[in-house]
Short mmCIF file of C-alpha atoms in Angstrom, two decimals:
data_model
loop_
_atom_site.label_atom_id
_atom_site.label_comp_id
_atom_site.label_asym_id
_atom_site.label_seq_id
_atom_site.Cartn_x
_atom_site.Cartn_y
_atom_site.Cartn_z
CA MET A 1 -31.89 -20.43 -1.14
CA LYS A 2 -32.84 -20.53 2.65
CA GLU A 3 -36.04 -18.96 1.82
CA LEU A 4 -36.93 -21.69 -0.99
CA ARG A 5 -35.87 -24.39 1.46
CA ASP A 6 -38.08 -22.97 4.09
CA LEU A 7 -41.06 -23.11 1.67
CA HIS A 8 -40.42 -26.59 0.84
CA ALA A 9 -40.12 -27.36 4.50
CA MET A 10 -37.07 -28.61 4.49
CA THR A 11 -34.24 -28.96 6.88
CA GLN A 12 -30.60 -28.18 5.69
CA GLU A 13 -30.01 -32.16 6.06
CA ASP A 14 -33.08 -32.62 4.00
CA LEU A 15 -31.84 -30.68 1.42
CA ALA A 16 -28.40 -32.20 1.62
CA GLY A 17 -29.95 -35.69 1.33
CA ALA A 18 -31.90 -34.67 -1.71
CA ALA A 19 -29.24 -33.23 -3.57
CA GLN A 20 -26.91 -35.64 -2.41
CA ILE A 21 -24.51 -32.70 -0.73
CA ASP A 22 -22.94 -32.16 2.44
CA ARG A 23 -25.04 -30.59 4.99
CA SER A 24 -21.99 -28.22 5.66
CA SER A 25 -21.79 -27.18 1.86
CA ILE A 26 -25.50 -26.14 2.06
CA SER A 27 -25.07 -24.28 5.02
CA MET A 28 -22.21 -22.35 3.73
CA ILE A 29 -23.67 -22.19 0.54
CA GLU A 30 -26.72 -20.13 2.58
CA ARG A 31 -24.35 -17.82 4.62
CA GLY A 32 -22.57 -16.61 1.25
CA LYS A 33 -19.37 -18.48 2.47
CA PHE A 34 -18.87 -21.00 -0.57
CA ALA A 35 -19.97 -20.87 -4.13
CA ALA A 36 -21.79 -23.66 -5.63
CA SER A 37 -20.42 -25.80 -8.38
CA VAL A 38 -22.21 -26.16 -11.60
CA ASP A 39 -22.95 -29.68 -10.48
CA MET A 40 -24.24 -28.65 -6.90
CA ILE A 41 -26.43 -26.14 -8.42
CA GLU A 42 -27.90 -28.93 -10.71
CA LYS A 43 -28.52 -31.18 -7.64
CA ILE A 44 -29.84 -28.55 -5.50
CA ALA A 45 -32.19 -27.59 -8.61
CA ALA A 46 -33.65 -31.14 -8.95
CA ALA A 47 -34.18 -31.55 -5.19
CA PHE A 48 -36.35 -28.25 -5.45
CA GLN A 49 -37.77 -29.58 -8.98
CA VAL A 50 -36.76 -26.86 -10.91
CA GLY A 51 -34.75 -26.27 -13.86
CA ILE A 52 -31.01 -24.72 -13.46
CA ASP A 53 -32.11 -21.55 -15.33
CA GLU A 54 -34.92 -21.10 -13.03
CA MET A 55 -32.66 -21.79 -10.02
CA LEU A 56 -30.50 -19.03 -11.22
CA GLN A 57 -33.05 -16.25 -11.95
CA PRO A 58 -34.09 -13.54 -9.13
CA GLY A 59 -37.42 -14.17 -7.86
CA LEU A 60 -37.52 -17.98 -7.80
CA ALA A 61 -38.76 -18.17 -4.02
CA GLU A 62 -41.81 -15.72 -4.78
CA ARG A 63 -42.66 -17.68 -7.88
CA SER A 64 -42.10 -21.05 -5.83
CA ARG A 65 -44.50 -19.70 -3.15
CA LYS A 66 -47.10 -18.85 -5.70
CA ARG A 67 -46.82 -22.16 -7.38
CA LEU A 68 -46.96 -23.78 -3.85
CA GLY A 69 -50.08 -21.82 -2.99
CA LYS A 70 -48.51 -20.03 0.21
#
C-alpha cells in the first residue's frame, strides 16, 4: 500500500483523509501490524480509485504505475 500511496503522491495523512480512516491505522496496515477490515479495504480502494478486487490482487502498484505513466 505504501508504494501505491507514493505513486499517487499521497502522505499517510492524505490517504487517511480520503479514505476516512485514522492515520495511525494506515500506518499500522502498511507496517503489517494491523489487518484492514473489509470496510477499510473498500474505503482505501475508493481513495485510490480502484475496485476492491483489484486492490487485493498482486501487482497493483505496477499496474497503477503504468496507468499513471510513471
